[in-house]
JSON list of C-alpha atoms in Angstrom, two decimals:
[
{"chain": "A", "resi": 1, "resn": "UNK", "atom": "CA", "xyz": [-69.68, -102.23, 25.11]},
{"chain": "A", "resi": 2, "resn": "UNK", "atom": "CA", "xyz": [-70.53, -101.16, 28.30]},
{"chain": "A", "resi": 3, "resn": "UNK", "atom": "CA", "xyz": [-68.53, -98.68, 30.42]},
{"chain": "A", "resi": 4, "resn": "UNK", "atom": "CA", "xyz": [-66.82, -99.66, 33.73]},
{"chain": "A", "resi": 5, "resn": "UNK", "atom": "CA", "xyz": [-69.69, -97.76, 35.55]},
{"chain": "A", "resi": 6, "resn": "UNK", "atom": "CA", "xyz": [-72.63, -99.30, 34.27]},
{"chain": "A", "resi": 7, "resn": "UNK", "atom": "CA", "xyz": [-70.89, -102.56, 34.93]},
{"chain": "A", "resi": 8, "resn": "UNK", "atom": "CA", "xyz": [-70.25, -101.86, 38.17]},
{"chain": "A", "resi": 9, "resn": "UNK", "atom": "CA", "xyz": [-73.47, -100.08, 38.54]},
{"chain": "A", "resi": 10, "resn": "UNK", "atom": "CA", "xyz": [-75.04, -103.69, 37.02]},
{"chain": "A", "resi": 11, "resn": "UNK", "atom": "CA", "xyz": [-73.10, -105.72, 39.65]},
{"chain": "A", "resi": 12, "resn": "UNK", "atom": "CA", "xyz": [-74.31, -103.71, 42.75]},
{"chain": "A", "resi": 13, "resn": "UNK", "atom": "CA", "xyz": [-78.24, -104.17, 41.02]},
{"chain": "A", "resi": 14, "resn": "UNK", "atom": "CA", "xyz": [-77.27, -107.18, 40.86]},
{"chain": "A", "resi": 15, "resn": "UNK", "atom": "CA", "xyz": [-76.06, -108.17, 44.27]},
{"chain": "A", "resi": 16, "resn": "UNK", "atom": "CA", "xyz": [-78.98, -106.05, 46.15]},
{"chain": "A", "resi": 17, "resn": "UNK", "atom": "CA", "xyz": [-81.65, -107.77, 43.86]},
{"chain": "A", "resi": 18, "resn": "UNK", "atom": "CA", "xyz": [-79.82, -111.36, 45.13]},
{"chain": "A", "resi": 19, "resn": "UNK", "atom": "CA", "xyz": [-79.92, -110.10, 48.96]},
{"chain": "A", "resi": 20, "resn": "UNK", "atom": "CA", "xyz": [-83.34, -109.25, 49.17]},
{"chain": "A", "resi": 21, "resn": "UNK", "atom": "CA", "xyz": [-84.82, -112.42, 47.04]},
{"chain": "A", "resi": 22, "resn": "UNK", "atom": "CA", "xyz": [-85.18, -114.30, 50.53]},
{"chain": "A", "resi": 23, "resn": "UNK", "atom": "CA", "xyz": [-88.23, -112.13, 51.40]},
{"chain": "A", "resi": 24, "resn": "UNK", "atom": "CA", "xyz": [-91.85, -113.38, 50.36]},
{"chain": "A", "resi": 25, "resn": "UNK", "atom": "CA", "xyz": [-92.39, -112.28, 46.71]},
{"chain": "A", "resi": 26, "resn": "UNK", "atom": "CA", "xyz": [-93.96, -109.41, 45.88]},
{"chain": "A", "resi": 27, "resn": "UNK", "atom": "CA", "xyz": [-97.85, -109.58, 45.16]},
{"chain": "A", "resi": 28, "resn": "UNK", "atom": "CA", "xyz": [-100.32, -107.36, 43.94]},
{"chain": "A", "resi": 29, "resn": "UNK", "atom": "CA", "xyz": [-103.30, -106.67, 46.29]},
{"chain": "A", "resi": 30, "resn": "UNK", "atom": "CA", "xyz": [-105.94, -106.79, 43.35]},
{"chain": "A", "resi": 31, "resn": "UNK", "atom": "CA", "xyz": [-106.04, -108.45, 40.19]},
{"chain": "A", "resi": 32, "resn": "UNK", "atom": "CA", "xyz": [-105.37, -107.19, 36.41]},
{"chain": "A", "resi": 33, "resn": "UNK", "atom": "CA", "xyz": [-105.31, -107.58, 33.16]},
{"chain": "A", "resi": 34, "resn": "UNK", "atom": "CA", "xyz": [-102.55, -106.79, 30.88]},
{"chain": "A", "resi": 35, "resn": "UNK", "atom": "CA", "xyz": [-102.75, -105.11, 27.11]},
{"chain": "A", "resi": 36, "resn": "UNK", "atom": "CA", "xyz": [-99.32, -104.74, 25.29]},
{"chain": "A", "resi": 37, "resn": "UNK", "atom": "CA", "xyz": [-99.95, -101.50, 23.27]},
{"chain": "A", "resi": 38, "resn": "UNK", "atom": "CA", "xyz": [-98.04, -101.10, 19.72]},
{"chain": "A", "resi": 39, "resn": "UNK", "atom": "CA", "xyz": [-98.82, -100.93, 15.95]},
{"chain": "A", "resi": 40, "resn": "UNK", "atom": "CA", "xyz": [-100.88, -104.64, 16.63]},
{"chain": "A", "resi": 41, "resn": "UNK", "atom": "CA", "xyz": [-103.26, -103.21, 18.77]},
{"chain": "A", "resi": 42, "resn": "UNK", "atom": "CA", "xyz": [-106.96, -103.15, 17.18]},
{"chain": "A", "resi": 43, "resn": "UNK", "atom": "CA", "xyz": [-108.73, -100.21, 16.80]},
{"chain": "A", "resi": 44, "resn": "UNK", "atom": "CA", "xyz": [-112.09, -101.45, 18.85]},
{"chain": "A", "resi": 45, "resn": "UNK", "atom": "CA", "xyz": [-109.93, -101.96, 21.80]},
{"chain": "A", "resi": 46, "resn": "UNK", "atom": "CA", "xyz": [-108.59, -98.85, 21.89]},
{"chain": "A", "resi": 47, "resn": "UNK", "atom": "CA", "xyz": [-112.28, -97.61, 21.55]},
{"chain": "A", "resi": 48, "resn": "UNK", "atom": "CA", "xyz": [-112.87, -99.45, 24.50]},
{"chain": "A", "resi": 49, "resn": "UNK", "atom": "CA", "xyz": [-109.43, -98.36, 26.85]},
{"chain": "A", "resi": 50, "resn": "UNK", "atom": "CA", "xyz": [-110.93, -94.69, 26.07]},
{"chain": "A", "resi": 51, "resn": "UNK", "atom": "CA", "xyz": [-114.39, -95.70, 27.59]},
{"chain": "A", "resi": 52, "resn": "UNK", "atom": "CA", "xyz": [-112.53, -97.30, 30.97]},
{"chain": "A", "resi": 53, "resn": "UNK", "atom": "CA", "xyz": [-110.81, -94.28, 30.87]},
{"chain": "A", "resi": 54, "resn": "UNK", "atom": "CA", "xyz": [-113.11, -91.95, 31.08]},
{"chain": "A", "resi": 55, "resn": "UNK", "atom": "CA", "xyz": [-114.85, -94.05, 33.96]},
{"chain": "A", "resi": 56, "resn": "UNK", "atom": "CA", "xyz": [-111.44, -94.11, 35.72]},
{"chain": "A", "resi": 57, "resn": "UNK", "atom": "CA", "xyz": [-110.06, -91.03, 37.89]},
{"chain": "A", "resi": 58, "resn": "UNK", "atom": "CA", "xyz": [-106.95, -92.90, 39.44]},
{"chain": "A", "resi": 59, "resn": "UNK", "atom": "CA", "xyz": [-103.98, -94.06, 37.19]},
{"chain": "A", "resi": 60, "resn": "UNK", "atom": "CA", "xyz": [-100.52, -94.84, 38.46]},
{"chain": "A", "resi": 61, "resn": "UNK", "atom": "CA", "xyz": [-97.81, -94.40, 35.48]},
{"chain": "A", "resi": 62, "resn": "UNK", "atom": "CA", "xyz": [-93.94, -96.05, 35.60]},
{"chain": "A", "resi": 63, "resn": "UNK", "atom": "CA", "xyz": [-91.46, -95.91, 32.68]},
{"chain": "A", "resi": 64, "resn": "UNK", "atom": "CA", "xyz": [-89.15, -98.42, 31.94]},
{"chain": "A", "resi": 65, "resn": "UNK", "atom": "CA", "xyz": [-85.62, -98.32, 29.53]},
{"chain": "A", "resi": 66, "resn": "UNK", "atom": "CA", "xyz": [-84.52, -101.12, 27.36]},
{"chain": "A", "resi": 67, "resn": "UNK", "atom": "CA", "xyz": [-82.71, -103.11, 29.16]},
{"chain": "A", "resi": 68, "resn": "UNK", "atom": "CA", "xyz": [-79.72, -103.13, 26.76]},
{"chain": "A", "resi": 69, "resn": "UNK", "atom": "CA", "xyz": [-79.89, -100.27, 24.72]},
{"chain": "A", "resi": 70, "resn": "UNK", "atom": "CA", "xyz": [-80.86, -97.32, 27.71]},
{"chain": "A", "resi": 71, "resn": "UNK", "atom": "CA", "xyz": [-83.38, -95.83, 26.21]},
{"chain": "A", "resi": 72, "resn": "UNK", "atom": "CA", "xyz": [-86.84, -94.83, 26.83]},
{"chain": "A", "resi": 73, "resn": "UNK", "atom": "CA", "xyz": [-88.73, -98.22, 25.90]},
{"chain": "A", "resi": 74, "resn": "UNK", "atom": "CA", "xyz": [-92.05, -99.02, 27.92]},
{"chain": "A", "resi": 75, "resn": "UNK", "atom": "CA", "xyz": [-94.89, -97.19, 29.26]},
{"chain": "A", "resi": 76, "resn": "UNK", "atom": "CA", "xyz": [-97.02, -98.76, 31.79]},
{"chain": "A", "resi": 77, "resn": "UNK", "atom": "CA", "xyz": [-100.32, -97.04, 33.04]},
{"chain": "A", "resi": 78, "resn": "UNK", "atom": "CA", "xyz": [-102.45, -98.84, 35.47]},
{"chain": "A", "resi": 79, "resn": "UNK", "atom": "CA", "xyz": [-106.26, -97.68, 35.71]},
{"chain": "A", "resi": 80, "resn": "UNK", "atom": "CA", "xyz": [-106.63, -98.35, 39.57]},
{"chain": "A", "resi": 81, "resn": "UNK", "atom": "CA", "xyz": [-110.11, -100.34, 39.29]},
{"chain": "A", "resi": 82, "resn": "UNK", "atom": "CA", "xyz": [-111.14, -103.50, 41.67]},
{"chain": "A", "resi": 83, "resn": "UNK", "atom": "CA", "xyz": [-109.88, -105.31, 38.75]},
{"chain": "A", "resi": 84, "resn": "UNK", "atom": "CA", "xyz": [-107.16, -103.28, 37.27]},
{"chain": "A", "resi": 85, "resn": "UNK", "atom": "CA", "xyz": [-106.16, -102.69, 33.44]},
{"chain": "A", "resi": 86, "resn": "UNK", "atom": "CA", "xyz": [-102.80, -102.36, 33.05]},
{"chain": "A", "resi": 87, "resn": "UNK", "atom": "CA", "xyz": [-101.70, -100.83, 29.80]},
{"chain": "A", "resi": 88, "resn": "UNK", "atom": "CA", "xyz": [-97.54, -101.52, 28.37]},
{"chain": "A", "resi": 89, "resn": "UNK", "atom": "CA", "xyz": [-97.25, -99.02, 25.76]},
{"chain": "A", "resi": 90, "resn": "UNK", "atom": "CA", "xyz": [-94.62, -100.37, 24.00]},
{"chain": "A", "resi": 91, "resn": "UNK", "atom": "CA", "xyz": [-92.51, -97.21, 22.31]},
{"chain": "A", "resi": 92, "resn": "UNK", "atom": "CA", "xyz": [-90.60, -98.85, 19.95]},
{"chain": "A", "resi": 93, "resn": "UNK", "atom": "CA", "xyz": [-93.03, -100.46, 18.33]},
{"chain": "A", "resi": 94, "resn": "UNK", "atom": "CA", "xyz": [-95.95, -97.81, 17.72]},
{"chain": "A", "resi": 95, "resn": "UNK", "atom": "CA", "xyz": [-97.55, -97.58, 14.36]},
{"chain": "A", "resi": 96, "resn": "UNK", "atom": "CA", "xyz": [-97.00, -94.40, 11.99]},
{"chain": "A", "resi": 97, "resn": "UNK", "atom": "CA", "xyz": [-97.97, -91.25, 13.73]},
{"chain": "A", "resi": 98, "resn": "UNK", "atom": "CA", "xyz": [-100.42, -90.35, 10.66]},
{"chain": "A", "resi": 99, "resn": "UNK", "atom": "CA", "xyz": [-101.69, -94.18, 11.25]},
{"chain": "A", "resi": 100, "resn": "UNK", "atom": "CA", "xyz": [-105.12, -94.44, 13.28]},
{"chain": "A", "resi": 101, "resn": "UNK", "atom": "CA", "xyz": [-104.08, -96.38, 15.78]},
{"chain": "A", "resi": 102, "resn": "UNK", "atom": "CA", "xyz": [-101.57, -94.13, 16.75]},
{"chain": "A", "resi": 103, "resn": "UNK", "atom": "CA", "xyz": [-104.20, -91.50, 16.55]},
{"chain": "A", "resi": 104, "resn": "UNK", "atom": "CA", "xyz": [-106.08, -94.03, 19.37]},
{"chain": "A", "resi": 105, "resn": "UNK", "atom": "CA", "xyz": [-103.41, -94.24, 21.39]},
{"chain": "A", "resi": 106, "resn": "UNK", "atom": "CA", "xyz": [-102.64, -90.25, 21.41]},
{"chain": "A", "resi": 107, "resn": "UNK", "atom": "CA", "xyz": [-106.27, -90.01, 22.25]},
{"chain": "A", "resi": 108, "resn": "UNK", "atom": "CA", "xyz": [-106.49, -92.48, 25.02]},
{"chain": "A", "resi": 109, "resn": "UNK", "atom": "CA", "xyz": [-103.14, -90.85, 26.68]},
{"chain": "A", "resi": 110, "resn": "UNK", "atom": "CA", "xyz": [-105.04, -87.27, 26.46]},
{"chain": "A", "resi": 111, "resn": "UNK", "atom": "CA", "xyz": [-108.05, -89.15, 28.41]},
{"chain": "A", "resi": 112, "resn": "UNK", "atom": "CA", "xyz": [-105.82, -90.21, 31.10]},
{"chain": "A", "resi": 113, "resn": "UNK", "atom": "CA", "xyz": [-103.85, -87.02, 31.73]},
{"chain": "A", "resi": 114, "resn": "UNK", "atom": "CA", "xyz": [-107.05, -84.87, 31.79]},
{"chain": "A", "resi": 115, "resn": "UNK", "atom": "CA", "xyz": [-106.41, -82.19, 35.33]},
{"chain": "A", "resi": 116, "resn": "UNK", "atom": "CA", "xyz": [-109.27, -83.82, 36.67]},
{"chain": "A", "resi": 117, "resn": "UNK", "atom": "CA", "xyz": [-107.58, -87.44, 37.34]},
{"chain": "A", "resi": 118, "resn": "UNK", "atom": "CA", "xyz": [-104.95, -88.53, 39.66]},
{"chain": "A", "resi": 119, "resn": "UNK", "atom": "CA", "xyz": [-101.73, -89.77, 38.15]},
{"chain": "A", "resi": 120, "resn": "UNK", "atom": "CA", "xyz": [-99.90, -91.38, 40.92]},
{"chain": "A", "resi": 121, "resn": "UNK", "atom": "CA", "xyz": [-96.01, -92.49, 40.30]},
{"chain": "A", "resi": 122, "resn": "UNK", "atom": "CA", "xyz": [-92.51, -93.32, 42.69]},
{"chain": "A", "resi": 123, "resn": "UNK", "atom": "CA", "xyz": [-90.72, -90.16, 41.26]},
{"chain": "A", "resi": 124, "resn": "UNK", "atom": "CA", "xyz": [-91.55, -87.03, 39.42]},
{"chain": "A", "resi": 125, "resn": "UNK", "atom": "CA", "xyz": [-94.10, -88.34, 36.57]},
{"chain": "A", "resi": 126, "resn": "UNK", "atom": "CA", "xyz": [-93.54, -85.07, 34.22]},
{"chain": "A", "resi": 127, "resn": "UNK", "atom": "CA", "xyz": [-89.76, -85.61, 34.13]},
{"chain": "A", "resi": 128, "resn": "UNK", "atom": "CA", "xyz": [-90.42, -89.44, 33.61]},
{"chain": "A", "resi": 129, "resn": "UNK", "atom": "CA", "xyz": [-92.52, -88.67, 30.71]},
{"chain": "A", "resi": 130, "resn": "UNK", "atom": "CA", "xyz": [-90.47, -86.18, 28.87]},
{"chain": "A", "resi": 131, "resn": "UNK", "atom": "CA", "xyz": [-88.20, -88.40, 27.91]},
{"chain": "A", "resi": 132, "resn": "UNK", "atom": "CA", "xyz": [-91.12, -89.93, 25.49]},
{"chain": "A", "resi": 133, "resn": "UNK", "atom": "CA", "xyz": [-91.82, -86.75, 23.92]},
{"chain": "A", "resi": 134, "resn": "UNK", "atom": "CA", "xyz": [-89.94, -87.68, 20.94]},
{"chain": "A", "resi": 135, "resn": "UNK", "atom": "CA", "xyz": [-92.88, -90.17, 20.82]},
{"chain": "A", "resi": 136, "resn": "UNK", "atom": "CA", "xyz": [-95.26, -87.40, 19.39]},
{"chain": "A", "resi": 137, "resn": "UNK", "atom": "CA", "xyz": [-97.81, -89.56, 21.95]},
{"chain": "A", "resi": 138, "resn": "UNK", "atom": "CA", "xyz": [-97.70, -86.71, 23.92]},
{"chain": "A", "resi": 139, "resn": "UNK", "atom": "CA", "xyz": [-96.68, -82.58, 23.90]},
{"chain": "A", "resi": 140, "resn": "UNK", "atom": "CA", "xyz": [-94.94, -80.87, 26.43]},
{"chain": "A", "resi": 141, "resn": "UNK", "atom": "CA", "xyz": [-97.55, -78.50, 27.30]},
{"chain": "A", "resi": 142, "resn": "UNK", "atom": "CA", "xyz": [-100.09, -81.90, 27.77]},
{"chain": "A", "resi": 143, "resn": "UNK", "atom": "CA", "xyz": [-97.27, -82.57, 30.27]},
{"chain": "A", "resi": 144, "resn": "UNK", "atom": "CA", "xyz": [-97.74, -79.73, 32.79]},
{"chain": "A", "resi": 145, "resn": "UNK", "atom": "CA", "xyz": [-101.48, -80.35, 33.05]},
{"chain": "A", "resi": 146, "resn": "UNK", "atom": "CA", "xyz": [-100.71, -83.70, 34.87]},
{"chain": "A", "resi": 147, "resn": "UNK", "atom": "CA", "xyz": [-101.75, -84.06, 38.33]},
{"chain": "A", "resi": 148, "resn": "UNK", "atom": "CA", "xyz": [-99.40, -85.99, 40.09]},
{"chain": "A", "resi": 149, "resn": "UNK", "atom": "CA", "xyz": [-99.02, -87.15, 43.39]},
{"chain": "A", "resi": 150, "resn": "UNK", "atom": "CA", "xyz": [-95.74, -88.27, 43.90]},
{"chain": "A", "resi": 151, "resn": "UNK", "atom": "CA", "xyz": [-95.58, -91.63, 46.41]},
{"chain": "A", "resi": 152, "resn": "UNK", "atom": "CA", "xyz": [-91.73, -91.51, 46.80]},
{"chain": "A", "resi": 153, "resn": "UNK", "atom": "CA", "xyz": [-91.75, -88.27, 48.25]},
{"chain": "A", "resi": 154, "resn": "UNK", "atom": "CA", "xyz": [-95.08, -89.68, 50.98]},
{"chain": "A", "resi": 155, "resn": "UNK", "atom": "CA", "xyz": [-93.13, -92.48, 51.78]},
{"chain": "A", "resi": 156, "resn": "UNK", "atom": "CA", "xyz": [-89.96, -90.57, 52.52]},
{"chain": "A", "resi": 157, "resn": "UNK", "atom": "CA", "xyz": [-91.95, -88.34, 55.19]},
{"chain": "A", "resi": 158, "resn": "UNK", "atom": "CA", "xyz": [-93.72, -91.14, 56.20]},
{"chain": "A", "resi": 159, "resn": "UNK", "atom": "CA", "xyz": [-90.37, -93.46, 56.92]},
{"chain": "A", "resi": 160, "resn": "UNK", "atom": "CA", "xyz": [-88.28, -90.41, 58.60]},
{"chain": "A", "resi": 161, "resn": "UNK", "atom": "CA", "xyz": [-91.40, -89.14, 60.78]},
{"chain": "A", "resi": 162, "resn": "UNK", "atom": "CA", "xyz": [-92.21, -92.33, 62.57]},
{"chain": "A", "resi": 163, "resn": "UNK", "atom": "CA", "xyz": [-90.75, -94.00, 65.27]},
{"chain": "A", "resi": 164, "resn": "UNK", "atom": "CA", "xyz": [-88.20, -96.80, 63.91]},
{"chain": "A", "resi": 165, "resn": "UNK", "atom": "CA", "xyz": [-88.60, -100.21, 64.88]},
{"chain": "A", "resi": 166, "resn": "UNK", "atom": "CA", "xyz": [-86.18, -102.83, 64.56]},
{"chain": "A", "resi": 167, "resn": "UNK", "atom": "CA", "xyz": [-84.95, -104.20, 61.27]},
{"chain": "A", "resi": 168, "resn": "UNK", "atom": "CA", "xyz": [-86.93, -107.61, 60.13]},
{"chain": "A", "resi": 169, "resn": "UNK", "atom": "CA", "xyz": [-85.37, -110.87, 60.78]},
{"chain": "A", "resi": 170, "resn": "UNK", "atom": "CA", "xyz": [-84.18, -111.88, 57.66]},
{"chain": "A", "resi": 171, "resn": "UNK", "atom": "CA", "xyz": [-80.74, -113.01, 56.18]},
{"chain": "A", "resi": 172, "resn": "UNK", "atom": "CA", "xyz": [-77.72, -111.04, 57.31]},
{"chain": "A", "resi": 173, "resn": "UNK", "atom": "CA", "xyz": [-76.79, -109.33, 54.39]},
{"chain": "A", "resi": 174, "resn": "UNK", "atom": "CA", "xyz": [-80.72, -107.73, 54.02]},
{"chain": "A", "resi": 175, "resn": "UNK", "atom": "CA", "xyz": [-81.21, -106.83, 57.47]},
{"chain": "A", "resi": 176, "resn": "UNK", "atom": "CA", "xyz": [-77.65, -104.66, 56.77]},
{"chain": "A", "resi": 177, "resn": "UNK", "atom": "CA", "xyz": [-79.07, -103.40, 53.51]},
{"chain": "A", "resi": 178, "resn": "UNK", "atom": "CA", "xyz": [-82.30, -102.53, 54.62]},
{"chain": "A", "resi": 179, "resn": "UNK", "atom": "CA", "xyz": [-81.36, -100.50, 57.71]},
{"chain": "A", "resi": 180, "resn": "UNK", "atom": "CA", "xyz": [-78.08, -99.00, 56.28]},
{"chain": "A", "resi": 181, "resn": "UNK", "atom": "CA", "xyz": [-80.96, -97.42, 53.82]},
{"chain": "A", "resi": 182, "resn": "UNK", "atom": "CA", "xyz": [-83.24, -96.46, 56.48]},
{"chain": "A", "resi": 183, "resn": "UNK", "atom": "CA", "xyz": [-80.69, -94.25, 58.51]},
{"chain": "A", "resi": 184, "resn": "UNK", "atom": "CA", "xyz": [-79.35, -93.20, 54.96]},
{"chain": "A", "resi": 185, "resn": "UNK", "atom": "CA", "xyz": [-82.90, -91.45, 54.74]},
{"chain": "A", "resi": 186, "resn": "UNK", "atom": "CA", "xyz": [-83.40, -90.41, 58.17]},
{"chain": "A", "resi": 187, "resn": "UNK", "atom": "CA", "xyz": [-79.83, -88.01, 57.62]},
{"chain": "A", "resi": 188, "resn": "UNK", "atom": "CA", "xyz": [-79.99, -87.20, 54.05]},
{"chain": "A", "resi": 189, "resn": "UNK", "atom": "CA", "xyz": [-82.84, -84.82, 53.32]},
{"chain": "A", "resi": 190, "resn": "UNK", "atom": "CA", "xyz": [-82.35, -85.61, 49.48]},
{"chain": "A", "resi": 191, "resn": "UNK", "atom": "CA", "xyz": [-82.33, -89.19, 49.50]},
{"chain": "A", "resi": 192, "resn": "UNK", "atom": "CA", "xyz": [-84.42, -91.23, 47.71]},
{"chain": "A", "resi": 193, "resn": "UNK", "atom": "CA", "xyz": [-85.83, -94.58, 48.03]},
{"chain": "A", "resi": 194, "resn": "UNK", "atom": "CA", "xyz": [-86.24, -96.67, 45.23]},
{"chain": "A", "resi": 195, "resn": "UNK", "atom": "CA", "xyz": [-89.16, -98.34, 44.74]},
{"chain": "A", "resi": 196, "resn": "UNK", "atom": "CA", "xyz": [-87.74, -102.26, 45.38]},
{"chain": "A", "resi": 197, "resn": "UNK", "atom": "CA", "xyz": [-86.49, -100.57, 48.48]},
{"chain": "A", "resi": 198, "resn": "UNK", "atom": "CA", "xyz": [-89.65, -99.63, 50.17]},
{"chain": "A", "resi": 199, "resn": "UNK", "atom": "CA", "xyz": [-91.77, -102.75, 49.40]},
{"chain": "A", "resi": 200, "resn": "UNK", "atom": "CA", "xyz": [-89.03, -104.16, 51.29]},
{"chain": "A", "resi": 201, "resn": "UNK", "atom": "CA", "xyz": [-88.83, -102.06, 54.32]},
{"chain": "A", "resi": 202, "resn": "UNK", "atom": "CA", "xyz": [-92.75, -101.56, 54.14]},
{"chain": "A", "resi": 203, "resn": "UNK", "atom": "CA", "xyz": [-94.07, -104.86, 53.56]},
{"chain": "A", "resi": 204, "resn": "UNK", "atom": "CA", "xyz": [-91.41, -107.28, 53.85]},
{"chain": "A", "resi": 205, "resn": "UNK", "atom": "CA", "xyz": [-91.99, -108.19, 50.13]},
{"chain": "A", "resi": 206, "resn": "UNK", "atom": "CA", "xyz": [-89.36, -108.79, 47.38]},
{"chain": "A", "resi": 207, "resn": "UNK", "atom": "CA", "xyz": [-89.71, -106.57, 44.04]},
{"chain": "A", "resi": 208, "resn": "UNK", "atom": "CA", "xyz": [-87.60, -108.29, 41.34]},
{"chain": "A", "resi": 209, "resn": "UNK", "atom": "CA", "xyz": [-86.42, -106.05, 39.43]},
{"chain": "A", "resi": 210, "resn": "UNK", "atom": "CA", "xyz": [-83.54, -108.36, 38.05]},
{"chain": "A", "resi": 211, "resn": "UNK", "atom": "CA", "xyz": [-84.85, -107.35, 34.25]},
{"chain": "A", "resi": 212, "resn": "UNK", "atom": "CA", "xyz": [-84.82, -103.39, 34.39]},
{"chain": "A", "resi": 213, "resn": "UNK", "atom": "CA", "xyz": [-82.34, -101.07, 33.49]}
]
């Protein structure tokens, strides 16, 4: 059962998620193509994920939990492309480690977080990704060769540098939430936007986010 917290932590998700649903939907700027990646996938495309990956030196990288259970589920890479591949690694549902498709999948990861490529992510990608490491997708030590470039921390500098403008006109209650954030993160040199947050405030776009932990 949950706790009081993460109820009440749910309800506020909730309730921001319902605020900020009156702004345009978010939409990607290019399009993609989606492969779920578990003990299913074929071997050939694998073969083929390694090839775009070596052509590819720009990836952004999220992690998702389950939704009920809290733990590290989902891995979702995106080879930035004019028509993106989008990769959903799915972690509970990889094939034996001594299995070669897991042995594919390993491979292709190791492609992708060569030195040499870009990994950009909203938040610290090595902490995000050593909470898979129980995986055996990945070691440690693979971790700290990642080059990241962290977009939370840009947009952060970005928001409390310029000059502020006046909040959107929008309903009430998002126009409150929206600039309630902003001075949060103009006065707090720690804060942290979230991601739904700053499509909002950026773009005027609504991120649902109604089914993530």
């Amino acid at each position: 059962m949950p706790s009081s917290q993460q109820m009440n932590r749910n309800t506020r998700k909730y309730e921001l998620n319902s605020a900020l649903s009156v702004l345009q939907v978010f939409n990607p700027l290019n399009d993609y193509h989606i492969h779920h990646i578990n003990q299913s996938t074929s071997p050939i495309l694998l073969h083929d994920l390694i090839d775009q990956a070596r052509k590819t030196t720009r990836f952004t990288i999220d992690t998702e939990d389950d939704y009920y259970t809290h733990q590290p589920a989902l891995i979702q890479i995106e080879f930035i492309q004019d028509k993106s591949i989008i990769l959903l690694i799915e972690i509970n549902h990889l094939p034996h480690a001594s299995s070669v498709v897991f042995w594919l999948i390993r491979s292709l990861l190791k492609v992708i977080f060569n030195s040499l490529n870009v990994i950009y992510s909203w938040g610290d990608t090595k902490d995000e990704l050593s909470k898979f490491i129980h995986s055996r997708l990945f070691s440690f030590e693979t971790l700290l060769q990642i080059n990241n470039m962290n977009i939370q921390k840009h947009f952060k500098n970005w928001h409390d540098r310029r000059p502020k403008r006046q909040c959107i006109s929008v309903s009430l209650d998002a126009v409150n939430r929206l600039c309630t954030y902003s001075r949060k993160s103009t006065t707090n040199f720690n804060h942290k936007w979230s991601l739904q947050m700053a499509i909002a405030y950026a773009f005027h776009e609504f991120l649902d986010k109604s089914r993530t932990k």
